[in-house]
Amino acid sequence: QVQLAESGGGSVQAGGSLRLSCTTSGYPYQTLCMAWFRQAPGKAREGVGTIYNGGGRTDYADSVRGRFTISPDNAENTLYLQMNSLKPEDTGMYYCAARPIPPGGGLGMICPMDEKWYNFWGQGTQVTVSS
């Protein structure tokens, strides 16, 4: 079982920045595909970005590319989402998700941005951006 815990959400004005954290436990961190998703009120959950902790490439949704950055801290078993130039439409609950990859199977991969592909989820952290 993979346990995920998000933190770092809050309220910020448009143009501001936040950094979200997702701490993991229960599974070798470097074997995980991980992703950030978000869900605004009344809308479907959407992917924000993905990364394979064992040496894969990052991928971002078009809506956040150039503003958001995913970075893993392998020493702390933590995945970060740095969010800059925030917009009101970035408001929502942000979730961290993970799926273990068999040994040797993930080097260089791009993890999918499909919520159905991930089998472990955190509880989420709220981000509110005011105009």
Coordinates of N, CA and C in Angstrom, one line a residue:
Q1 N 0.8 -1.2 0.0 CA 0.0 0.0 0.0 C 0.9 1.2 0.0
V2 N 0.5 2.2 -0.8 CA 1.2 3.5 -0.8 C 0.3 4.5 -0.1
Q3 N 0.9 5.2 0.9 CA 0.2 6.2 1.6 C 0.7 7.6 1.1
L4 N -0.3 8.5 0.8 CA 0.1 9.8 0.2 C -0.6 10.8 1.1
A5 N 0.1 11.9 1.3 CA -0.4 13.0 2.2 C 0.0 14.3 1.5
E6 N -1.0 15.1 1.1 CA -0.7 16.4 0.5 C -0.8 17.5 1.6
S7 N 0.0 18.6 1.3 CA 0.0 19.8 2.2 C 0.4 20.9 1.4
G8 N 0.2 22.1 1.9 CA 0.7 23.3 1.3 C -0.3 24.2 0.6
G9 N -1.6 23.7 0.6 CA -2.6 24.5 0.0 C -2.9 25.7 0.8
G10 N -3.7 26.6 0.2 CA -4.1 27.9 0.9 C -4.8 28.8 -0.1
S11 N -4.9 30.1 0.4 CA -5.5 31.1 -0.4 C -4.5 32.1 -0.8
V12 N -4.5 32.5 -2.1 CA -3.5 33.5 -2.6 C -4.2 34.3 -3.7
Q13 N -3.7 35.5 -3.9 CA -4.2 36.4 -4.9 C -3.6 36.0 -6.3
A14 N -4.4 36.3 -7.3 CA -3.9 36.0 -8.7 C -2.5 36.6 -8.9
G15 N -1.7 35.8 -9.5 CA -0.3 36.2 -9.7 C 0.7 35.7 -8.7
G16 N 0.1 35.2 -7.6 CA 0.9 34.7 -6.5 C 1.4 33.2 -6.8
S17 N 2.1 32.7 -5.8 CA 2.7 31.3 -5.8 C 2.3 30.5 -4.6
L18 N 2.3 29.2 -4.8 CA 2.2 28.3 -3.8 C 3.0 27.0 -4.1
R19 N 3.4 26.3 -3.1 CA 4.1 25.1 -3.3 C 3.4 24.0 -2.5
L20 N 2.9 23.0 -3.3 CA 2.3 21.8 -2.7 C 3.3 20.7 -2.5
S21 N 3.1 19.9 -1.4 CA 3.9 18.8 -1.1 C 3.1 17.5 -1.0
C22 N 3.6 16.4 -1.5 CA 3.0 15.1 -1.3 C 4.0 14.2 -0.7
T23 N 3.8 13.8 0.5 CA 4.8 12.9 1.1 C 4.2 11.5 0.9
T24 N 5.2 10.5 0.7 CA 4.8 9.2 0.4 C 5.4 8.2 1.5
S25 N 4.7 7.1 1.7 CA 5.2 6.1 2.5 C 4.6 4.7 2.1
G26 N 5.3 3.7 2.6 CA 4.7 2.3 2.3 C 5.2 1.6 1.1
Y27 N 6.0 2.3 0.3 CA 6.4 1.7 -1.0 C 7.7 2.4 -1.4
P28 N 8.6 1.7 -2.1 CA 9.8 2.4 -2.6 C 9.5 3.5 -3.5
Y29 N 9.9 4.7 -3.0 CA 9.5 6.0 -3.7 C 9.9 6.0 -5.2
Q30 N 11.1 5.5 -5.4 CA 11.6 5.6 -6.8 C 11.0 4.6 -7.8
T31 N 10.1 3.8 -7.4 CA 9.4 2.9 -8.3 C 8.0 3.4 -8.6
L32 N 7.7 4.7 -8.2 CA 6.4 5.2 -8.4 C 6.2 6.1 -9.6
C33 N 5.2 6.0 -10.3 CA 4.7 7.0 -11.2 C 3.8 7.9 -10.3
M34 N 4.0 9.2 -10.4 CA 3.1 10.1 -9.5 C 2.6 11.2 -10.4
A35 N 1.5 11.7 -9.9 CA 0.8 12.7 -10.6 C 0.0 13.7 -9.7
W36 N -0.2 14.9 -10.2 CA -1.0 15.8 -9.5 C -2.3 16.0 -10.4
F37 N -3.4 15.9 -9.7 CA -4.7 16.2 -10.3 C -5.4 17.3 -9.5
R38 N -6.4 17.9 -10.1 CA -7.2 19.0 -9.4 C -8.6 18.9 -9.8
Q39 N -9.5 19.3 -8.9 CA -10.9 19.3 -9.2 C -11.5 20.6 -8.7
A40 N -12.1 21.4 -9.6 CA -12.8 22.6 -9.3 C -14.2 22.2 -9.0
P41 N -14.9 23.1 -8.2 CA -16.3 22.8 -7.8 C -17.2 22.6 -9.1
G42 N -17.9 21.5 -9.2 CA -18.8 21.3 -10.3 C -18.1 20.8 -11.5
K43 N -16.9 20.6 -11.5 CA -16.1 20.1 -12.7 C -15.5 18.8 -12.4
A44 N -15.1 18.1 -13.5 CA -14.5 16.8 -13.4 C -13.0 17.0 -13.0
R45 N -12.5 16.0 -12.4 CA -11.1 16.1 -12.0 C -10.2 16.0 -13.3
E46 N -9.1 16.9 -13.3 CA -8.3 16.9 -14.4 C -6.8 16.8 -14.0
G47 N -6.0 16.3 -14.9 CA -4.6 16.1 -14.6 C -3.9 17.5 -14.7
V48 N -2.9 17.6 -13.9 CA -2.0 18.8 -13.8 C -0.6 18.4 -14.3
G49 N -0.1 17.4 -13.8 CA 1.3 17.0 -14.2 C 1.6 15.6 -13.7
T50 N 2.6 15.0 -14.3 CA 3.0 13.6 -13.9 C 4.6 13.5 -14.0
I51 N 5.1 12.5 -13.2 CA 6.5 12.2 -13.2 C 6.7 10.8 -12.8
Y52 N 7.8 10.2 -13.3 CA 8.2 8.9 -12.8 C 9.4 9.1 -11.9
N53 N 9.3 8.8 -10.7 CA 10.4 9.1 -9.7 C 11.7 8.4 -10.0
G54 N 11.6 7.4 -10.7 CA 12.9 6.6 -11.0 C 13.6 7.1 -12.2
G55 N 13.3 8.2 -12.8 CA 14.1 8.7 -13.9 C 13.3 8.9 -15.2
G56 N 12.0 9.1 -15.0 CA 11.2 9.4 -16.2 C 11.1 10.9 -16.5
R57 N 10.3 11.2 -17.5 CA 10.1 12.6 -17.9 C 8.9 13.2 -17.2
T58 N 8.8 14.4 -17.1 CA 7.6 15.1 -16.6 C 6.7 15.4 -17.7
D59 N 5.5 15.6 -17.4 CA 4.5 16.0 -18.4 C 3.5 16.9 -17.7
Y60 N 3.0 17.9 -18.4 CA 2.1 18.9 -17.9 C 0.9 19.1 -18.7
A61 N -0.2 19.5 -18.1 CA -1.3 19.9 -18.9 C -1.0 21.2 -19.5
D62 N -1.6 21.4 -20.7 CA -1.4 22.7 -21.4 C -1.7 23.9 -20.6
S63 N -2.7 23.8 -19.7 CA -3.2 24.9 -18.9 C -2.2 25.4 -17.9
V64 N -1.3 24.5 -17.5 CA -0.3 24.9 -16.5 C 1.1 24.9 -17.0
R65 N 1.4 24.4 -18.2 CA 2.8 24.4 -18.7 C 3.4 25.7 -18.7
G66 N 4.6 25.8 -18.1 CA 5.3 27.1 -18.0 C 5.1 27.8 -16.7
R67 N 4.0 27.4 -16.0 CA 3.7 28.1 -14.7 C 3.9 27.1 -13.5
F68 N 3.7 25.9 -13.7 CA 3.8 24.9 -12.7 C 5.0 24.0 -12.9
T69 N 5.6 23.5 -11.9 CA 6.8 22.7 -12.0 C 6.7 21.5 -10.9
I70 N 6.8 20.3 -11.4 CA 6.9 19.1 -10.6 C 8.3 18.8 -10.3
S71 N 8.6 18.5 -9.0 CA 10.0 18.1 -8.7 C 9.9 17.1 -7.6
P72 N 10.7 16.0 -7.7 CA 10.7 15.0 -6.6 C 11.9 15.3 -5.7
D73 N 11.7 15.0 -4.4 CA 12.8 15.0 -3.5 C 13.0 13.6 -3.0
N74 N 13.9 12.9 -3.7 CA 14.0 11.4 -3.4 C 14.5 11.1 -2.0
A75 N 15.3 12.1 -1.4 CA 15.8 11.9 -0.1 C 14.7 12.0 0.9
E76 N 13.6 12.8 0.6 CA 12.6 13.0 1.6 C 11.3 12.3 1.2
N77 N 11.4 11.5 0.1 CA 10.2 10.8 -0.4 C 9.0 11.7 -0.6
T78 N 9.3 12.9 -1.1 CA 8.3 13.9 -1.3 C 8.2 14.4 -2.7
L79 N 7.0 14.6 -3.2 CA 6.9 15.2 -4.5 C 6.3 16.6 -4.3
Y80 N 6.9 17.6 -5.0 CA 6.5 19.0 -4.9 C 5.8 19.4 -6.2
L81 N 4.9 20.4 -6.0 CA 4.2 21.1 -7.2 C 4.4 22.5 -6.9
Q82 N 5.3 23.2 -7.6 CA 5.5 24.6 -7.5 C 4.6 25.3 -8.5
M83 N 3.7 26.2 -8.0 CA 2.7 26.8 -8.8 C 3.0 28.3 -8.8
N84 N 3.3 28.9 -9.9 CA 3.6 30.3 -10.0 C 2.5 30.9 -11.0
S85 N 2.5 32.3 -10.9 CA 1.5 33.0 -11.7 C 0.1 32.4 -11.7
L86 N -0.3 32.2 -10.5 CA -1.6 31.5 -10.3 C -2.8 32.4 -10.8
K87 N -3.8 31.7 -11.3 CA -5.0 32.3 -11.8 C -6.2 31.9 -11.1
P88 N -7.3 32.6 -11.1 CA -8.5 32.2 -10.4 C -8.9 30.8 -10.9
E89 N -8.7 30.5 -12.2 CA -9.1 29.2 -12.7 C -8.3 28.0 -12.2
D90 N -7.2 28.3 -11.5 CA -6.4 27.3 -10.8 C -7.1 26.8 -9.5
T91 N -8.1 27.5 -9.1 CA -8.8 27.1 -7.8 C -9.3 25.7 -7.9
G92 N -9.1 25.0 -6.8 CA -9.7 23.6 -6.7 C -9.0 22.8 -5.6
M93 N -9.5 21.6 -5.5 CA -8.8 20.6 -4.6 C -7.7 19.9 -5.4
Y94 N -6.5 19.9 -4.9 CA -5.4 19.3 -5.6 C -5.1 18.0 -4.9
Y95 N -5.0 16.9 -5.7 CA -4.7 15.6 -5.3 C -3.4 15.1 -5.8
C96 N -2.8 14.3 -5.0 CA -1.6 13.5 -5.4 C -2.0 12.1 -5.6
A97 N -1.5 11.5 -6.7 CA -1.8 10.1 -7.0 C -0.5 9.3 -7.3
A98 N -0.6 8.0 -7.2 CA 0.6 7.2 -7.4 C 0.2 5.8 -7.9
R99 N 1.2 5.2 -8.7 CA 1.0 3.8 -9.1 C 2.4 3.2 -9.2
P100 N 2.7 2.1 -8.5 CA 4.0 1.5 -8.6 C 4.2 0.9 -9.9
I101 N 5.5 1.0 -10.3 CA 6.0 0.4 -11.6 C 6.9 -0.7 -11.3
P102 N 6.8 -1.8 -12.0 CA 7.7 -3.0 -11.8 C 9.1 -2.6 -12.0
P103 N 10.1 -3.2 -11.3 CA 11.5 -2.8 -11.4 C 11.9 -2.9 -12.9
G104 N 12.6 -1.9 -13.3 CA 13.1 -1.8 -14.7 C 12.1 -1.4 -15.7
G105 N 10.9 -1.2 -15.3 CA 9.9 -0.9 -16.3 C 9.6 0.6 -16.5
G106 N 10.2 1.5 -15.8 CA 9.8 2.9 -15.9 C 10.8 3.9 -16.4
L107 N 12.1 3.4 -16.6 CA 13.1 4.4 -16.9 C 12.7 5.1 -18.2
G108 N 12.7 6.4 -18.2 CA 12.4 7.2 -19.3 C 10.9 7.3 -19.7
M109 N 10.0 6.7 -18.9 CA 8.6 6.7 -19.3 C 8.0 8.0 -19.0
I110 N 6.9 8.3 -19.6 CA 6.0 9.4 -19.3 C 4.8 8.8 -18.7
C111 N 4.5 9.1 -17.4 CA 3.4 8.6 -16.7 C 2.1 9.2 -17.3
P112 N 1.1 8.4 -17.4 CA -0.2 8.9 -18.0 C -0.8 9.9 -17.2
M113 N -1.6 10.8 -17.8 CA -2.3 11.8 -17.1 C -3.8 11.4 -17.2
D114 N -4.1 10.2 -16.6 CA -5.4 9.6 -16.7 C -5.7 9.1 -15.3
E115 N -6.7 9.7 -14.6 CA -6.9 9.4 -13.2 C -7.2 7.9 -13.0
K116 N -7.8 7.2 -14.0 CA -8.1 5.8 -13.9 C -6.9 4.9 -13.8
W117 N -5.8 5.4 -14.2 CA -4.6 4.6 -14.2 C -3.9 4.5 -12.9
Y118 N -4.2 5.5 -12.0 CA -3.6 5.5 -10.7 C -4.4 4.8 -9.6
N119 N -3.7 4.1 -8.8 CA -4.5 3.3 -7.8 C -4.3 3.7 -6.4
F120 N -3.5 4.7 -6.1 CA -3.4 5.3 -4.8 C -3.5 6.8 -4.8
W121 N -4.3 7.3 -3.8 CA -4.6 8.7 -3.8 C -4.5 9.3 -2.4
G122 N -4.1 10.6 -2.4 CA -4.2 11.3 -1.1 C -5.5 11.9 -0.9
Q123 N -5.7 12.6 0.2 CA -6.9 13.2 0.6 C -7.2 14.6 -0.1
G124 N -6.1 15.2 -0.6 CA -6.3 16.5 -1.2 C -5.9 17.7 -0.4
T125 N -5.6 18.8 -1.0 CA -5.3 20.0 -0.3 C -6.0 21.1 -1.2
Q126 N -6.7 22.1 -0.5 CA -7.4 23.1 -1.2 C -6.6 24.3 -1.6
V127 N -6.7 24.7 -2.9 CA -6.1 25.9 -3.4 C -7.1 26.9 -3.8
T128 N -7.1 28.1 -3.3 CA -8.0 29.1 -3.7 C -7.3 30.3 -4.2
V129 N -7.6 30.7 -5.4 CA -6.9 31.9 -6.0 C -8.0 33.0 -6.3
S130 N -7.8 34.1 -5.7 CA -8.8 35.2 -5.8 C -8.3 36.2 -6.8
S131 N -9.2 36.9 -7.5 CA -8.8 37.9 -8.5 C -8.6 39.2 -7.9

